[in-house]
CSV table of C-alpha atoms in Angstrom, one decimal:
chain,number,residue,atom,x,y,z
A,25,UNK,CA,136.0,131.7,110.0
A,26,UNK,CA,134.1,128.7,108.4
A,27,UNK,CA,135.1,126.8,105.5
A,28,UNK,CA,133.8,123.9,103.6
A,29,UNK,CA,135.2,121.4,101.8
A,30,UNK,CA,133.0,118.4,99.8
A,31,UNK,CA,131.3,117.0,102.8
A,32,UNK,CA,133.5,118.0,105.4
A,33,UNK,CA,132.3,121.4,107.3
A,34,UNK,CA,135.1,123.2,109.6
A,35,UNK,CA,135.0,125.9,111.8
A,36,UNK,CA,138.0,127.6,113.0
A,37,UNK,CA,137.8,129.8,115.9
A,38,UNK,CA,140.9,131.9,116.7
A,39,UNK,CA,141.3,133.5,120.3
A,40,UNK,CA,143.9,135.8,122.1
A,41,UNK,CA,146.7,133.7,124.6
A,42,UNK,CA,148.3,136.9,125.4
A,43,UNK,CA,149.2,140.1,123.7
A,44,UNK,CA,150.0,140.2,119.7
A,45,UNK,CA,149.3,136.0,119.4
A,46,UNK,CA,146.5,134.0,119.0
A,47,UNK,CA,145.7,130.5,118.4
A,48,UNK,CA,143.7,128.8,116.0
A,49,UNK,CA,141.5,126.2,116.9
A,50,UNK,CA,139.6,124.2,113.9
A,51,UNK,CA,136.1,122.9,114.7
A,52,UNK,CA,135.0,120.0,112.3
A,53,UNK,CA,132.4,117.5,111.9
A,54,UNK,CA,132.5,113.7,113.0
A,55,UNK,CA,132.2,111.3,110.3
A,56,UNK,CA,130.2,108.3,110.9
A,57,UNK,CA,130.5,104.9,109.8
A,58,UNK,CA,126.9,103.2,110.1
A,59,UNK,CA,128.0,99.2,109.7
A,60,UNK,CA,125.3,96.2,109.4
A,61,UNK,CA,123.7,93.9,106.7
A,62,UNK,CA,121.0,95.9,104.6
A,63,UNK,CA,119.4,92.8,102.9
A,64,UNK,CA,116.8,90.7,106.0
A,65,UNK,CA,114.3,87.7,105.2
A,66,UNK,CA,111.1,88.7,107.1
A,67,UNK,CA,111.3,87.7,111.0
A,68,UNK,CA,115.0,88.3,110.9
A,69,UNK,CA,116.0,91.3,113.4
A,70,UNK,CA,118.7,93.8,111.9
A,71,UNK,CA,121.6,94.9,114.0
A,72,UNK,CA,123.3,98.1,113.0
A,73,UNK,CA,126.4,99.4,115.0
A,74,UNK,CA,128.1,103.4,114.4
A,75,UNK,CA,131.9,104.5,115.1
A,76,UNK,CA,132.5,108.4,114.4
A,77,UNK,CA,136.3,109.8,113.8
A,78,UNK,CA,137.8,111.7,116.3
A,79,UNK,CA,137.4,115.1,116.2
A,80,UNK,CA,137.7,118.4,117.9
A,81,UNK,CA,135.6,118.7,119.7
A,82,UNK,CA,135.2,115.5,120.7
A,83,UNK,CA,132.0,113.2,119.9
A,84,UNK,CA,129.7,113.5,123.2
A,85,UNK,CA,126.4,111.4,122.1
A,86,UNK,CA,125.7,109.2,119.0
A,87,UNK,CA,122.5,107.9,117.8
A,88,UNK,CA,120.5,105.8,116.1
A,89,UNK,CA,117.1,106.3,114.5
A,90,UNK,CA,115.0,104.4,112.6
A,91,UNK,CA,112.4,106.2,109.8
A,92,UNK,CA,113.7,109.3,111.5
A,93,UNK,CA,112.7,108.2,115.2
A,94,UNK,CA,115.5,108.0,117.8
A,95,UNK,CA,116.1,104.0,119.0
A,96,UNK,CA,119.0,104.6,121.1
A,97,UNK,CA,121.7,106.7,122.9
A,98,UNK,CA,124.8,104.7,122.0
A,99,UNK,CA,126.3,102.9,119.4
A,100,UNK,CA,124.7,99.7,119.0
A,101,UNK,CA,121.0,99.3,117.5
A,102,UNK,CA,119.0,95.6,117.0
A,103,UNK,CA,115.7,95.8,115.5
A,104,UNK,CA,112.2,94.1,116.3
A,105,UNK,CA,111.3,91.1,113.9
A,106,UNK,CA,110.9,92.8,110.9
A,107,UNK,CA,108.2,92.4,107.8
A,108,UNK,CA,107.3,93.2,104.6
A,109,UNK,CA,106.3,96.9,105.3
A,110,UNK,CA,109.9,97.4,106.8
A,111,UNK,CA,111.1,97.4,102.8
A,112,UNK,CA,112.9,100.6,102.2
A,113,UNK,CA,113.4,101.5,105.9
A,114,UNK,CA,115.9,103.8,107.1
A,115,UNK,CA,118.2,103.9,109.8
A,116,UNK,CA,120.6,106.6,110.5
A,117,UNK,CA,123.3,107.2,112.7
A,118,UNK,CA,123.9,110.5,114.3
A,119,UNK,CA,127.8,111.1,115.4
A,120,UNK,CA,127.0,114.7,117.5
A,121,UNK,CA,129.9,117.3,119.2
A,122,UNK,CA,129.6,120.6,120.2
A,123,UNK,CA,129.4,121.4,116.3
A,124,UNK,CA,126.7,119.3,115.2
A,125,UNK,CA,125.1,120.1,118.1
A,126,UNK,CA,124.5,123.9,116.9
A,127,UNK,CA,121.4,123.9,114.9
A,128,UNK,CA,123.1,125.2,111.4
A,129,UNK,CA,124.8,122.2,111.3
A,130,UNK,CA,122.1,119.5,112.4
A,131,UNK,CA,122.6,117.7,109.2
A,132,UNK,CA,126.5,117.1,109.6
A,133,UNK,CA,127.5,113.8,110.8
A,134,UNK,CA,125.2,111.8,109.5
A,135,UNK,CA,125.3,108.6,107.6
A,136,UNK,CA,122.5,106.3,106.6
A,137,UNK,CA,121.3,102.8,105.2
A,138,UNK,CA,117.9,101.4,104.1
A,139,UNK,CA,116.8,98.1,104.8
A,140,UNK,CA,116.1,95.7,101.8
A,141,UNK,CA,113.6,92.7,102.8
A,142,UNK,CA,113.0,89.9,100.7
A,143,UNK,CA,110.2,87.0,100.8
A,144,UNK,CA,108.9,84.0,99.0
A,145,UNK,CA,105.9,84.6,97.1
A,146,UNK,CA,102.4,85.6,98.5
A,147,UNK,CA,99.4,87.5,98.8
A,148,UNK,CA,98.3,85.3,95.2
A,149,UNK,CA,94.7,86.4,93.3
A,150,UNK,CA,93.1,85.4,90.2
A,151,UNK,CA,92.3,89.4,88.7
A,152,UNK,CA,89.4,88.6,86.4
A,153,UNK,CA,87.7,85.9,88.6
A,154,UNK,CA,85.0,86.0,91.6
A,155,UNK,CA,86.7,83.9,94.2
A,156,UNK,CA,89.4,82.3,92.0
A,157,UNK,CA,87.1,80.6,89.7
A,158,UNK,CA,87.7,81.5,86.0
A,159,UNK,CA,84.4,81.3,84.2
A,160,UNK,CA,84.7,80.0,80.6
A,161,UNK,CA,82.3,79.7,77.8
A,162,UNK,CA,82.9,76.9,75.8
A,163,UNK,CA,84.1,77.5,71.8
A,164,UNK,CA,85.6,81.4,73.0
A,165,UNK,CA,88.9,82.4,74.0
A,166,UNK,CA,89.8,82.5,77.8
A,167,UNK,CA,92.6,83.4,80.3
A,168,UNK,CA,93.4,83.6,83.8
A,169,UNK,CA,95.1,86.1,85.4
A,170,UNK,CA,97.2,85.4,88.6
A,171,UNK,CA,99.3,88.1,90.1
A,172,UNK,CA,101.6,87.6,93.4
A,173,UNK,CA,104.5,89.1,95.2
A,174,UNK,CA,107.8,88.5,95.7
A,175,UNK,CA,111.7,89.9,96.4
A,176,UNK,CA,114.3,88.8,94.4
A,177,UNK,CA,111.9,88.3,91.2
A,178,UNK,CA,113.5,85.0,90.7
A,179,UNK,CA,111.0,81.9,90.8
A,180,UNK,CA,109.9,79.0,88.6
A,181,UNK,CA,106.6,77.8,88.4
A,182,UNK,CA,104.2,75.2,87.5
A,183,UNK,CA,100.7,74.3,86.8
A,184,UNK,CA,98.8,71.7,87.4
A,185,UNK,CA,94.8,70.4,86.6
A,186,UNK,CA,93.8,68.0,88.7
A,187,UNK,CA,96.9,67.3,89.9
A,188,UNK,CA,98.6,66.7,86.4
A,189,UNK,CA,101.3,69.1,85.2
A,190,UNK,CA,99.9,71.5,82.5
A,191,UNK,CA,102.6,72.3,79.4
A,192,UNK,CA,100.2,74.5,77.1
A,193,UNK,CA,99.0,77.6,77.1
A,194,UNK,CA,100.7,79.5,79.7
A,195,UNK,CA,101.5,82.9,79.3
A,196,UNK,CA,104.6,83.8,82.3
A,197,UNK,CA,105.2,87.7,82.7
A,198,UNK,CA,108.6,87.7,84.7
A,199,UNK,CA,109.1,91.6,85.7
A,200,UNK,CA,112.1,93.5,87.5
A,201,UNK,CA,109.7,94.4,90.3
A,202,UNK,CA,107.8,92.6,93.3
A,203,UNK,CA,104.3,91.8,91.5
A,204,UNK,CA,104.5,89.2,89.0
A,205,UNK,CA,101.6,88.2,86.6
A,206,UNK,CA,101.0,84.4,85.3
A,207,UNK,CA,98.4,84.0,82.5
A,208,UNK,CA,96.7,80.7,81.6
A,209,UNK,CA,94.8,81.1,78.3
A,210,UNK,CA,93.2,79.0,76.2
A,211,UNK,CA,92.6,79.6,72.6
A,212,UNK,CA,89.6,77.9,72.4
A,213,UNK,CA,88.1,76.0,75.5
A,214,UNK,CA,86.7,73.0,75.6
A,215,UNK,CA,84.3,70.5,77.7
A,216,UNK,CA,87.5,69.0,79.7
A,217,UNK,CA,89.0,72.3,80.4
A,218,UNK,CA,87.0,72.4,83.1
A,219,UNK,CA,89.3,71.0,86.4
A,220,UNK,CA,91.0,72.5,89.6
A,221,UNK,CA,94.0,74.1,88.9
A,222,UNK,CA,97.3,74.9,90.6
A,223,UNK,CA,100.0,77.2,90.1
A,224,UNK,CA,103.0,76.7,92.2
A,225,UNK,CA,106.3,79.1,92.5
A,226,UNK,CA,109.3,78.5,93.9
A,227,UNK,CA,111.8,81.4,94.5
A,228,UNK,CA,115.2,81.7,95.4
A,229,UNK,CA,114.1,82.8,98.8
């Protein structure tokens, strides 16, 4: 007979001792515990380590996987370096017995986690220039549109022209996501508008 409970799958398979008695042996799945920071700064290498319950029958092989490609026999994992594109990564821990061995139950004992990364800000561009320089016409109104990424979105900035700190005319867009916009307008530009500017953010990171 098999019988499920929440996430916990049994089977109990009853067979004959001797003559008018039999004995009742329950089959269930491991449970795995995958443990290991989920939050890296690019370069750092994440370690991940799995312990399964004991169960009948026992637990003959664990493994980890990472983006659903086996890493190792065993119970310890440590990553390569990791980067940006490593954001949202999974790795999973497979606890296997004679159980979740049987191809019904492939998707028992199982436990995952997916891998935050976080950075300072990059990958910076000016949207409505040619090669980062805003062309203005004098007397009309003008912006500047710079967009970069980033994880947290936590950061301060500044701009400067010519090296002075500019405190007019800025338009900050702070959003709950990785790309952030900054927009430097001017109502109505002028002769001495024209300069080298610089925006600089500083994040938490």
């Amino acid at each position: 007979m098999d019988g499920t409970t929440g996430n916990t799958a049994t089977k109990c398979l009853a067979t004959a001792e001797w003559e008018n008695e039999k004995i009742v042996q329950c089959w269930a799945e491991p449970t795995a515990v995958l443990s290991g920071a989920i939050i890296y700064k690019v370069g750092e290498r994440a370690t991940f380590q799995c312990t399964t319950s004991d169960v009948v029958p026992a637990v003959y092989k664990v493994e980890i996987y990472f983006n659903g490609m086996k890493q190792v026999t065993g119970n310890t994992w440590t990553s390569n370096p990791l980067d940006i594109s490593n954001d949202g990564d999974i790795v999973e821990c497979r606890a296997i017995n004679n159980y979740t061995a049987k191809p019904d139950n492939a998707n028992l004992g199982r436990t995952n986690k997916t891998i935050s990364i976080i950075y300072p800000p990059q990958k910076f561009k000016v949207t409505n220039a040619l090669n980062n320089i805003c062309l203005w016409k004098i007397g009309t109104t003008q912006y500047c549109n710079i967009t970069f990424k980033l994880k947290p979105p936590f950061y301060t900035t500044n701009l400067t022209k010519n090296g002075k700190l500019v405190t007019s005319d800025l338009i900050e867009m702070q959003r709950m996501n990785e790309t952030q916009s900054f927009v430097y307008m001017k109502n109505e530009v002028m002769m001495n508008d024209t300069g080298i500017y610089t925006l600089t953010v500083k994040s938490t990171v």
